[in-house]
Amino acid sequence: MKIRRITAVLSLAAVMATSSSAFALYMHYNTHPNNHGTWTYGTTGILGGDTVRSEYIDSKYKVSHSSVRNGIGLTNEATVHGGWAKSSQTAIPLVDDYAYYDFWN
């Protein structure tokens, strides 16, 4: 009886840990294809902490631009000709962080 109870508790803990990790990844890190290129953005930590990222590559235009601003106003941006524009900043847990992209010739 005791072994069954321990096995059930461990199984439930494993399912909950896996489910919450997958949910956190889905909620905090997104890839958005648009008419021109691909934008990947979001925060890498639980509750919006760790790192806020913005990565953009454009297939039609020559210049890709990405920028981020965290919850306390610190920014980072990147402009790249013909490649991935990647920017990141320390994210602030439980505060809104922002990610942007742009493109031009």
Coordinates of N, CA and C in Angstrom, one line a residue:
M1 N 0.8 -1.2 0.0 CA 0.0 0.0 0.0 C 0.9 1.3 0.0
K2 N 1.9 1.2 0.8 CA 2.8 2.4 0.9 C 3.5 2.7 -0.4
I3 N 3.9 1.6 -1.1 CA 4.6 1.7 -2.3 C 3.7 2.3 -3.4
R4 N 2.5 1.9 -3.4 CA 1.5 2.4 -4.4 C 1.3 3.9 -4.2
R5 N 1.2 4.3 -2.9 CA 1.0 5.7 -2.6 C 2.2 6.5 -3.0
I6 N 3.4 6.1 -2.8 CA 4.6 6.8 -3.2 C 4.7 6.9 -4.7
T7 N 4.4 5.8 -5.3 CA 4.4 5.7 -6.8 C 3.4 6.7 -7.4
A8 N 2.2 6.8 -6.8 CA 1.2 7.7 -7.3 C 1.6 9.2 -7.1
V9 N 2.2 9.5 -5.9 CA 2.6 10.8 -5.7 C 3.7 11.2 -6.6
L10 N 4.7 10.3 -6.8 CA 5.8 10.6 -7.8 C 5.3 10.8 -9.2
S11 N 4.4 10.0 -9.6 CA 3.8 10.1 -11.0 C 3.1 11.4 -11.1
L12 N 2.3 11.8 -10.1 CA 1.6 13.0 -10.2 C 2.5 14.2 -10.2
A13 N 3.6 14.2 -9.4 CA 4.6 15.2 -9.4 C 5.3 15.3 -10.8
A14 N 5.6 14.2 -11.4 CA 6.3 14.2 -12.7 C 5.4 14.8 -13.8
V15 N 4.1 14.5 -13.8 CA 3.1 15.0 -14.7 C 3.0 16.5 -14.5
M16 N 2.9 17.0 -13.3 CA 2.7 18.4 -13.0 C 4.0 19.2 -13.4
A17 N 5.1 18.6 -13.1 CA 6.4 19.3 -13.5 C 6.5 19.5 -15.0
T18 N 6.2 18.4 -15.7 CA 6.3 18.4 -17.2 C 5.3 19.4 -17.8
S19 N 4.1 19.3 -17.3 CA 3.0 20.2 -17.8 C 3.3 21.7 -17.5
S20 N 3.7 22.0 -16.4 CA 4.0 23.4 -16.1 C 5.2 23.9 -16.9
S21 N 6.2 23.1 -17.1 CA 7.3 23.5 -17.9 C 6.9 23.8 -19.4
A22 N 6.1 22.9 -19.9 CA 5.7 23.1 -21.3 C 4.8 24.3 -21.4
F23 N 3.9 24.5 -20.4 CA 3.0 25.7 -20.4 C 3.8 26.9 -20.3
A24 N 4.9 27.0 -19.4 CA 5.7 28.2 -19.3 C 6.4 28.5 -20.6
L25 N 7.0 27.5 -21.3 CA 7.6 27.7 -22.5 C 6.6 28.3 -23.6
Y26 N 5.4 27.7 -23.6 CA 4.4 28.1 -24.6 C 4.0 29.6 -24.3
M27 N 3.8 29.9 -23.0 CA 3.3 31.2 -22.7 C 4.4 32.3 -22.8
H28 N 5.7 32.0 -22.6 CA 6.7 33.0 -22.5 C 7.6 33.1 -23.8
Y29 N 7.5 32.2 -24.7 CA 8.4 32.3 -25.8 C 7.6 32.0 -27.1
N30 N 7.5 32.9 -28.0 CA 6.6 32.8 -29.2 C 7.4 33.1 -30.4
T31 N 7.0 32.4 -31.5 CA 7.5 32.6 -32.8 C 6.4 33.0 -33.7
H32 N 6.5 34.2 -34.4 CA 5.4 34.7 -35.2 C 5.9 35.0 -36.6
P33 N 5.5 34.1 -37.6 CA 5.8 34.4 -39.0 C 4.9 35.5 -39.5
N34 N 5.5 36.5 -40.2 CA 4.6 37.5 -40.8 C 4.8 37.5 -42.3
N35 N 4.3 38.5 -43.0 CA 4.4 38.6 -44.4 C 5.9 38.7 -45.0
H36 N 6.8 39.1 -44.1 CA 8.2 39.3 -44.6 C 9.1 38.3 -44.0
G37 N 9.1 38.1 -42.7 CA 10.1 37.3 -42.0 C 9.6 36.6 -40.8
T38 N 10.5 36.3 -39.9 CA 10.1 35.6 -38.7 C 10.6 36.3 -37.4
W39 N 9.7 36.5 -36.5 CA 9.9 37.2 -35.2 C 9.8 36.2 -34.1
T40 N 10.8 36.1 -33.3 CA 10.8 35.2 -32.1 C 11.0 36.1 -30.9
Y41 N 10.1 36.0 -29.9 CA 10.1 37.0 -28.8 C 9.6 36.4 -27.6
G42 N 9.8 37.0 -26.5 CA 9.2 36.6 -25.2 C 10.3 36.6 -24.1
T43 N 9.8 36.1 -22.9 CA 10.7 35.9 -21.8 C 11.1 34.5 -21.6
T44 N 12.2 34.2 -21.1 CA 12.7 32.8 -20.9 C 12.4 32.2 -19.6
G45 N 12.0 33.0 -18.6 CA 11.8 32.5 -17.2 C 10.3 32.4 -16.8
I46 N 10.1 31.8 -15.7 CA 8.7 31.7 -15.2 C 8.4 33.0 -14.6
L47 N 7.1 33.4 -14.7 CA 6.6 34.7 -14.2 C 7.2 35.9 -14.9
G48 N 7.7 35.7 -16.1 CA 8.3 36.8 -16.8 C 9.7 37.2 -16.4
G49 N 10.4 36.4 -15.6 CA 11.7 36.7 -15.2 C 12.8 36.2 -16.2
D50 N 14.0 36.3 -15.8 CA 15.2 35.8 -16.5 C 15.6 36.7 -17.6
T51 N 15.2 36.5 -18.9 CA 15.6 37.3 -20.0 C 14.5 37.6 -20.9
V52 N 14.3 38.8 -21.4 CA 13.4 39.1 -22.4 C 14.1 39.2 -23.7
R53 N 13.6 38.6 -24.8 CA 14.3 38.4 -26.0 C 13.5 38.9 -27.2
S54 N 14.1 39.4 -28.2 CA 13.5 39.7 -29.5 C 14.5 39.4 -30.6
E55 N 14.1 38.5 -31.5 CA 15.0 38.1 -32.6 C 14.1 38.2 -33.9
Y56 N 14.7 38.8 -34.9 CA 13.9 39.0 -36.1 C 14.8 38.9 -37.3
I57 N 14.3 38.2 -38.3 CA 15.0 38.1 -39.6 C 13.9 38.3 -40.7
D58 N 14.3 39.1 -41.7 CA 13.4 39.5 -42.8 C 13.9 38.9 -44.1
S59 N 13.0 38.3 -44.8 CA 13.4 37.7 -46.1 C 13.2 38.6 -47.3
K60 N 12.4 39.6 -47.2 CA 12.1 40.6 -48.3 C 13.0 41.8 -48.2
Y61 N 13.3 42.3 -47.0 CA 14.0 43.5 -46.9 C 15.4 43.3 -46.5
K62 N 16.3 44.3 -46.7 CA 17.7 44.1 -46.5 C 18.1 44.2 -45.0
V63 N 17.3 45.0 -44.2 CA 17.7 45.3 -42.9 C 16.7 44.7 -41.9
S64 N 17.1 44.0 -40.9 CA 16.3 43.5 -39.8 C 16.7 44.3 -38.5
H65 N 15.7 44.6 -37.7 CA 15.9 45.3 -36.5 C 15.1 44.7 -35.4
S66 N 15.7 44.6 -34.2 CA 15.0 44.1 -33.0 C 15.3 44.9 -31.8
S67 N 14.4 45.1 -30.9 CA 14.7 45.8 -29.7 C 13.8 45.3 -28.5
V68 N 14.3 45.4 -27.3 CA 13.6 45.1 -26.1 C 13.7 46.2 -25.1
R69 N 12.7 46.2 -24.2 CA 12.7 47.2 -23.1 C 12.1 46.4 -21.9
N70 N 12.9 46.3 -20.8 CA 12.3 45.6 -19.7 C 11.4 46.4 -18.8
G71 N 10.9 45.8 -17.8 CA 10.0 46.5 -16.9 C 10.5 47.7 -16.2
I72 N 11.8 47.9 -16.1 CA 12.3 49.2 -15.5 C 12.9 50.1 -16.5
G73 N 12.7 49.9 -17.8 CA 13.1 50.8 -18.8 C 14.5 50.6 -19.4
L74 N 15.2 49.5 -19.0 CA 16.5 49.3 -19.7 C 16.2 48.7 -21.1
T75 N 17.0 49.1 -22.1 CA 16.7 48.7 -23.5 C 18.0 48.0 -24.1
N76 N 17.7 47.3 -25.1 CA 18.8 46.8 -26.0 C 18.2 46.6 -27.4
E77 N 19.0 46.9 -28.4 CA 18.6 46.8 -29.7 C 19.7 46.4 -30.7
A78 N 19.3 45.8 -31.8 CA 20.2 45.3 -32.8 C 19.7 45.6 -34.2
T79 N 20.5 46.0 -35.1 CA 20.2 46.2 -36.5 C 21.2 45.4 -37.3
V80 N 20.7 44.5 -38.2 CA 21.6 43.6 -38.9 C 21.2 43.7 -40.4
H81 N 22.2 43.7 -41.3 CA 22.0 43.6 -42.7 C 22.0 42.1 -43.2
G82 N 20.9 41.6 -43.6 CA 20.9 40.2 -44.2 C 21.0 39.1 -43.2
G83 N 20.6 39.3 -41.9 CA 20.7 38.2 -41.0 C 19.8 38.4 -39.8
W84 N 20.0 37.6 -38.7 CA 19.1 37.7 -37.5 C 19.5 38.9 -36.7
A85 N 18.6 39.8 -36.4 CA 18.8 40.8 -35.4 C 18.3 40.3 -34.1
K86 N 19.3 40.2 -33.1 CA 19.0 39.6 -31.8 C 19.3 40.6 -30.7
S87 N 18.3 40.8 -29.9 CA 18.5 41.7 -28.7 C 17.9 41.0 -27.5
S88 N 18.5 41.3 -26.3 CA 18.0 40.7 -25.1 C 18.3 41.7 -23.9
Q89 N 17.6 41.5 -22.9 CA 17.8 42.3 -21.7 C 17.3 41.5 -20.5
T90 N 17.8 41.8 -19.3 CA 17.3 41.1 -18.1 C 15.8 41.4 -17.9
A91 N 15.0 40.4 -17.8 CA 13.6 40.6 -17.6 C 13.3 40.8 -16.1
I92 N 12.2 41.5 -15.8 CA 11.8 41.8 -14.5 C 10.6 40.9 -14.2
P93 N 10.7 40.0 -13.2 CA 9.5 39.1 -12.9 C 8.3 40.0 -12.5
L94 N 7.1 39.5 -12.9 CA 5.8 40.0 -12.6 C 5.6 41.5 -13.1
V95 N 6.4 42.0 -14.0 CA 6.3 43.3 -14.6 C 6.3 43.1 -16.1
D96 N 5.6 44.0 -16.8 CA 5.6 43.9 -18.3 C 7.0 44.2 -18.9
D97 N 7.4 43.3 -19.8 CA 8.6 43.6 -20.6 C 8.1 43.7 -22.0
Y98 N 8.9 44.4 -22.9 CA 8.4 44.6 -24.2 C 9.4 44.2 -25.3
A99 N 9.0 43.6 -26.4 CA 9.8 43.2 -27.5 C 9.2 43.8 -28.8
Y100 N 10.1 44.3 -29.6 CA 9.7 44.9 -30.9 C 10.6 44.4 -32.0
Y101 N 10.1 44.6 -33.3 CA 10.9 44.3 -34.5 C 10.5 45.4 -35.5
D102 N 11.4 45.5 -36.5 CA 11.2 46.4 -37.6 C 12.0 45.9 -38.8
F103 N 11.8 46.5 -40.0 CA 12.5 46.1 -41.2 C 12.5 47.2 -42.2
W104 N 13.5 47.3 -43.0 CA 13.5 48.3 -44.1 C 14.6 48.0 -45.1
N105 N 14.6 48.7 -46.2 CA 15.6 48.5 -47.3 C 16.8 49.3 -47.0

